[in-house]
Amino acid sequence: MKPEDTAVVVVEPAPVPVVRQHNAITQARYDYTACQLDIFFYLLSRLRRDDTPDQEYTIYVKDVEALTGRQWNYQQLREATADMGSRMFEVENERTYQQLWMFQRVEYIKGKGCLQIQLAAPIRPFLFNLKENFTSYQLHSALKLSSKYAKRIYQLVSQWKDKTSTRTYPLDEFKQMLHLKDPRGRSRSCFRTSASSRPGYSTSPCARSASTPTSKLTTSW
């Protein structure tokens, strides 16, 4: 074979799965466990613009295990999705206060290692047709974080990663978003955590005293 006849094959790198969600969902008040957030993140990564309103999304357990490095079992998943059905997103703006739930239906396919999810109709506007008002972040980075607070903070700081300014949250607002206040308004124990998606990315959350007026999340890219 002549050198000029040698074929050169260029292998393009696989695209990095990205999650996109409305900023209202990023800022919403809700309390999901780490396992429930993993289901939430993975589901969001499967959404496409041309999905029909009754679209069903199939999640294979082995795929999520491969991404997270953690093992799941059916009982754990059934308990997680059942509990998600009773946990709402609280979305508030100047005009309205909404209580939203994620799922219309969840079906487990026995012997197949997968579950099928159908989204509730009222949540769909916050997941599709986002235009410019959305938060994006890498699925792999979100799944690799083990703490539910680290996962939520990663969402919050990702909202500001392409901005020139840094958002400063009043401490009470920040605790409410992360459900760090009980129903009576009393603060739970503070925490200290961090999240990272790539070198040069940092965050400094909450973790000060109750007398501190604000909590500052700082990102540097």
Tab-separated table of C-alpha atoms in Angstrom:
chain	number	residue	atom	x	y	z
A	1	MET	CA	0.000	0.000	0.000
A	2	LYS	CA	1.342	3.387	-0.943
A	3	PRO	CA	1.678	6.015	1.849
A	4	GLU	CA	-0.742	8.278	0.049
A	5	ASP	CA	-3.369	5.512	0.165
A	6	THR	CA	-3.283	5.294	3.978
A	7	ALA	CA	-6.588	6.367	5.513
A	8	VAL	CA	-6.541	8.617	8.552
A	9	VAL	CA	-9.439	8.165	10.950
A	10	VAL	CA	-10.162	11.057	13.295
A	11	VAL	CA	-12.117	10.067	16.396
A	12	GLU	CA	-14.093	12.929	17.834
A	13	PRO	CA	-14.369	13.032	21.641
A	14	ALA	CA	-17.741	12.021	23.034
A	15	PRO	CA	-19.893	15.012	23.995
A	16	VAL	CA	-20.035	15.797	27.701
A	17	PRO	CA	-23.650	15.398	28.942
A	18	VAL	CA	-24.988	18.757	30.088
A	19	VAL	CA	-28.008	19.444	32.307
A	20	ARG	CA	-30.172	22.514	31.655
A	21	GLN	CA	-32.964	23.813	33.833
A	22	HIS	CA	-34.895	27.036	34.321
A	23	ASN	CA	-33.341	29.444	36.808
A	24	ALA	CA	-36.599	29.292	38.758
A	25	ILE	CA	-35.884	25.604	39.466
A	26	THR	CA	-32.298	26.430	40.423
A	27	GLN	CA	-33.561	29.005	42.928
A	28	ALA	CA	-36.562	26.949	44.082
A	29	ARG	CA	-36.954	25.655	47.610
A	30	TYR	CA	-36.992	21.857	47.747
A	31	ASP	CA	-35.431	19.048	49.744
A	32	TYR	CA	-34.169	16.047	47.765
A	33	THR	CA	-31.732	13.473	49.099
A	34	ALA	CA	-28.445	12.840	47.257
A	35	CYS	CA	-29.978	9.768	45.603
A	36	GLN	CA	-33.063	11.715	44.531
A	37	LEU	CA	-30.909	14.494	43.113
A	38	ASP	CA	-28.987	11.932	41.056
A	39	ILE	CA	-32.272	10.716	39.558
A	40	PHE	CA	-33.298	14.327	38.949
A	41	PHE	CA	-29.995	15.262	37.276
A	42	TYR	CA	-29.903	12.189	35.066
A	43	LEU	CA	-33.510	12.688	34.003
A	44	LEU	CA	-32.853	16.328	33.059
A	45	SER	CA	-29.882	15.273	30.924
A	46	ARG	CA	-32.239	13.089	28.840
A	47	LEU	CA	-34.651	15.883	27.927
A	48	ARG	CA	-34.780	17.091	24.325
A	49	ARG	CA	-36.518	20.124	22.829
A	50	ASP	CA	-38.780	18.074	20.567
A	51	ASP	CA	-40.032	15.741	23.317
A	52	THR	CA	-43.803	15.289	23.315
A	53	PRO	CA	-45.859	16.239	26.397
A	54	ASP	CA	-46.519	12.549	27.164
A	55	GLN	CA	-42.894	11.499	26.585
A	56	GLU	CA	-41.629	8.654	28.776
A	57	TYR	CA	-37.974	8.633	29.832
A	58	THR	CA	-36.223	5.340	30.476
A	59	ILE	CA	-33.433	5.270	33.066
A	60	TYR	CA	-31.224	2.195	33.220
A	61	VAL	CA	-29.770	1.622	36.666
A	62	LYS	CA	-26.416	0.413	35.281
A	63	ASP	CA	-25.942	3.690	33.376
A	64	VAL	CA	-26.379	5.817	36.484
A	65	GLU	CA	-24.176	3.480	38.531
A	66	ALA	CA	-21.428	3.843	35.923
A	67	LEU	CA	-21.588	7.633	36.150
A	68	THR	CA	-21.824	7.918	39.934
A	69	GLY	CA	-19.551	5.029	40.938
A	70	ARG	CA	-22.211	4.036	43.485
A	71	GLN	CA	-24.475	0.985	43.467
A	72	TRP	CA	-28.254	1.298	43.483
A	73	ASN	CA	-30.880	-1.310	44.191
A	74	TYR	CA	-34.556	-1.452	43.317
A	75	GLN	CA	-35.747	-1.002	46.888
A	76	GLN	CA	-33.628	2.118	47.297
A	77	LEU	CA	-34.905	3.520	44.002
A	78	ARG	CA	-38.548	2.728	44.787
A	79	GLU	CA	-38.285	4.488	48.128
A	80	ALA	CA	-36.508	7.451	46.510
A	81	THR	CA	-39.066	8.004	43.732
A	82	ALA	CA	-41.995	7.410	46.113
A	83	ASP	CA	-40.633	10.090	48.423
A	84	MET	CA	-39.999	12.462	45.495
A	85	GLY	CA	-43.713	12.232	44.760
A	86	SER	CA	-44.460	13.959	48.057
A	87	ARG	CA	-41.672	16.560	47.896
A	88	MET	CA	-42.562	19.762	46.107
A	89	PHE	CA	-40.678	22.564	44.424
A	90	GLU	CA	-41.613	25.957	45.815
A	91	VAL	CA	-41.247	28.559	43.049
A	92	GLU	CA	-41.971	32.170	43.925
A	93	ASN	CA	-41.732	35.467	42.078
A	94	GLU	CA	-43.241	38.925	42.490
A	95	ARG	CA	-46.647	37.783	41.223
A	96	THR	CA	-47.135	34.152	42.238
A	97	TYR	CA	-46.139	31.360	44.590
A	98	GLN	CA	-46.303	27.854	43.071
A	99	GLN	CA	-46.088	24.360	44.507
A	100	LEU	CA	-44.859	21.929	41.842
A	101	TRP	CA	-44.202	18.197	41.733
A	102	MET	CA	-41.864	16.511	39.256
A	103	PHE	CA	-43.510	13.219	38.226
A	104	GLN	CA	-46.807	12.267	36.654
A	105	ARG	CA	-45.937	8.595	36.814
A	106	VAL	CA	-43.019	6.242	37.547
A	107	GLU	CA	-43.039	2.645	36.280
A	108	TYR	CA	-40.446	-0.016	37.144
A	109	ILE	CA	-39.899	-2.679	34.470
A	110	LYS	CA	-39.267	-5.950	36.296
A	111	GLY	CA	-36.259	-7.945	35.182
A	112	LYS	CA	-34.964	-5.140	32.932
A	113	GLY	CA	-33.075	-3.027	35.459
A	114	CYS	CA	-34.789	0.164	34.397
A	115	LEU	CA	-37.585	2.559	35.261
A	116	GLN	CA	-39.734	4.812	33.088
A	117	ILE	CA	-40.698	8.312	34.154
A	118	GLN	CA	-43.363	10.666	32.847
A	119	LEU	CA	-43.123	14.327	33.842
A	120	ALA	CA	-46.013	16.227	35.378
A	121	ALA	CA	-47.451	18.806	32.961
A	122	PRO	CA	-47.049	21.899	35.222
A	123	ILE	CA	-43.289	21.319	35.644
A	124	ARG	CA	-42.579	21.117	31.899
A	125	PRO	CA	-42.375	24.899	31.219
A	126	PHE	CA	-39.481	25.033	33.692
A	127	LEU	CA	-37.601	22.298	31.801
A	128	PHE	CA	-38.290	23.195	28.133
A	129	ASN	CA	-38.242	26.385	26.051
A	130	LEU	CA	-35.746	27.920	28.434
A	131	LYS	CA	-34.427	30.605	26.043
A	132	GLU	CA	-31.763	32.568	27.977
A	133	ASN	CA	-33.166	32.128	31.475
A	134	PHE	CA	-31.526	28.822	32.383
A	135	THR	CA	-28.750	27.200	34.388
A	136	SER	CA	-26.441	24.634	32.767
A	137	TYR	CA	-23.921	22.309	34.361
A	138	GLN	CA	-22.071	19.085	33.637
A	139	LEU	CA	-23.960	15.899	34.512
A	140	HIS	CA	-20.787	14.018	35.457
A	141	SER	CA	-19.711	16.718	37.921
A	142	ALA	CA	-23.135	16.886	39.569
A	143	LEU	CA	-23.359	13.106	39.971
A	144	LYS	CA	-19.859	12.739	41.393
A	145	LEU	CA	-20.657	14.972	44.368
A	146	SER	CA	-21.820	12.848	47.306
A	147	SER	CA	-23.510	15.402	49.577
A	148	LYS	CA	-26.959	16.714	48.731
A	149	TYR	CA	-25.872	20.187	49.860
A	150	ALA	CA	-22.821	20.094	47.600
A	151	LYS	CA	-25.074	19.085	44.693
A	152	ARG	CA	-27.491	21.969	45.339
A	153	ILE	CA	-24.696	24.504	45.773
A	154	TYR	CA	-23.122	23.294	42.534
A	155	GLN	CA	-26.410	24.153	40.795
A	156	LEU	CA	-26.522	27.596	42.389
A	157	VAL	CA	-22.977	28.602	41.505
A	158	SER	CA	-23.374	27.181	37.970
A	159	GLN	CA	-26.097	29.764	37.382
A	160	TRP	CA	-23.464	32.491	37.712
A	161	LYS	CA	-20.493	30.844	36.006
A	162	ASP	CA	-20.812	32.912	32.811
A	163	LYS	CA	-21.702	36.151	34.569
A	164	THR	CA	-19.455	39.053	35.444
A	165	SER	CA	-20.993	39.450	38.902
A	166	THR	CA	-21.237	37.233	41.974
A	167	ARG	CA	-24.571	36.655	43.714
A	168	THR	CA	-24.762	37.282	47.456
A	169	TYR	CA	-27.615	35.493	49.227
A	170	PRO	CA	-29.179	36.612	52.499
A	171	LEU	CA	-28.526	33.802	54.939
A	172	ASP	CA	-32.221	33.162	55.629
A	173	GLU	CA	-32.995	32.892	51.895
A	174	PHE	CA	-30.054	30.558	51.367
A	175	LYS	CA	-31.126	28.281	54.221
A	176	GLN	CA	-34.692	28.163	52.948
A	177	MET	CA	-33.561	27.096	49.456
A	178	LEU	CA	-31.524	24.250	50.962
A	179	HIS	CA	-34.158	23.443	53.620
A	180	LEU	CA	-31.734	24.264	56.405
A	181	LYS	CA	-34.630	25.639	58.412
A	182	ASP	CA	-37.277	23.507	60.047
A	183	PRO	CA	-41.000	24.264	59.558
A	184	ARG	CA	-40.898	26.618	62.563
A	185	GLY	CA	-38.173	28.708	60.987
A	186	ARG	CA	-35.402	27.473	63.279
A	187	SER	CA	-32.013	26.946	61.670
A	188	ARG	CA	-30.559	23.479	61.567
A	189	SER	CA	-26.855	22.905	62.100
A	190	CYS	CA	-24.633	24.765	59.655
A	191	PHE	CA	-22.319	22.933	57.341
A	192	ARG	CA	-19.143	23.464	55.394
A	193	THR	CA	-18.732	21.913	51.980
A	194	SER	CA	-17.354	22.545	48.542
A	195	ALA	CA	-18.077	21.560	44.961
A	196	SER	CA	-15.828	21.422	41.948
A	197	SER	CA	-16.345	20.747	38.279
A	198	ARG	CA	-12.889	21.561	36.990
A	199	PRO	CA	-9.677	23.314	38.137
A	200	GLY	CA	-10.189	26.941	39.059
A	201	TYR	CA	-13.728	26.486	40.337
A	202	SER	CA	-14.537	27.142	43.988
A	203	THR	CA	-17.416	27.946	46.299
A	204	SER	CA	-17.633	29.169	49.882
A	205	PRO	CA	-21.157	28.459	51.230
A	206	CYS	CA	-23.086	29.207	54.439
A	207	ALA	CA	-21.092	27.783	57.350
A	208	ARG	CA	-20.860	30.979	59.333
A	209	SER	CA	-22.870	31.911	62.409
A	210	ALA	CA	-26.559	32.671	62.707
A	211	SER	CA	-25.697	36.321	63.336
A	212	THR	CA	-23.968	36.665	59.953
A	213	PRO	CA	-26.302	38.720	57.736
A	214	THR	CA	-25.386	37.119	54.387
A	215	SER	CA	-23.905	33.974	52.943
A	216	LYS	CA	-21.744	34.436	49.860
A	217	LEU	CA	-21.237	31.929	47.081
A	218	THR	CA	-18.163	32.825	45.050
A	219	THR	CA	-17.195	31.328	41.705
A	220	SER	CA	-14.010	31.794	39.712
A	221	TRP	CA	-13.555	30.283	36.283
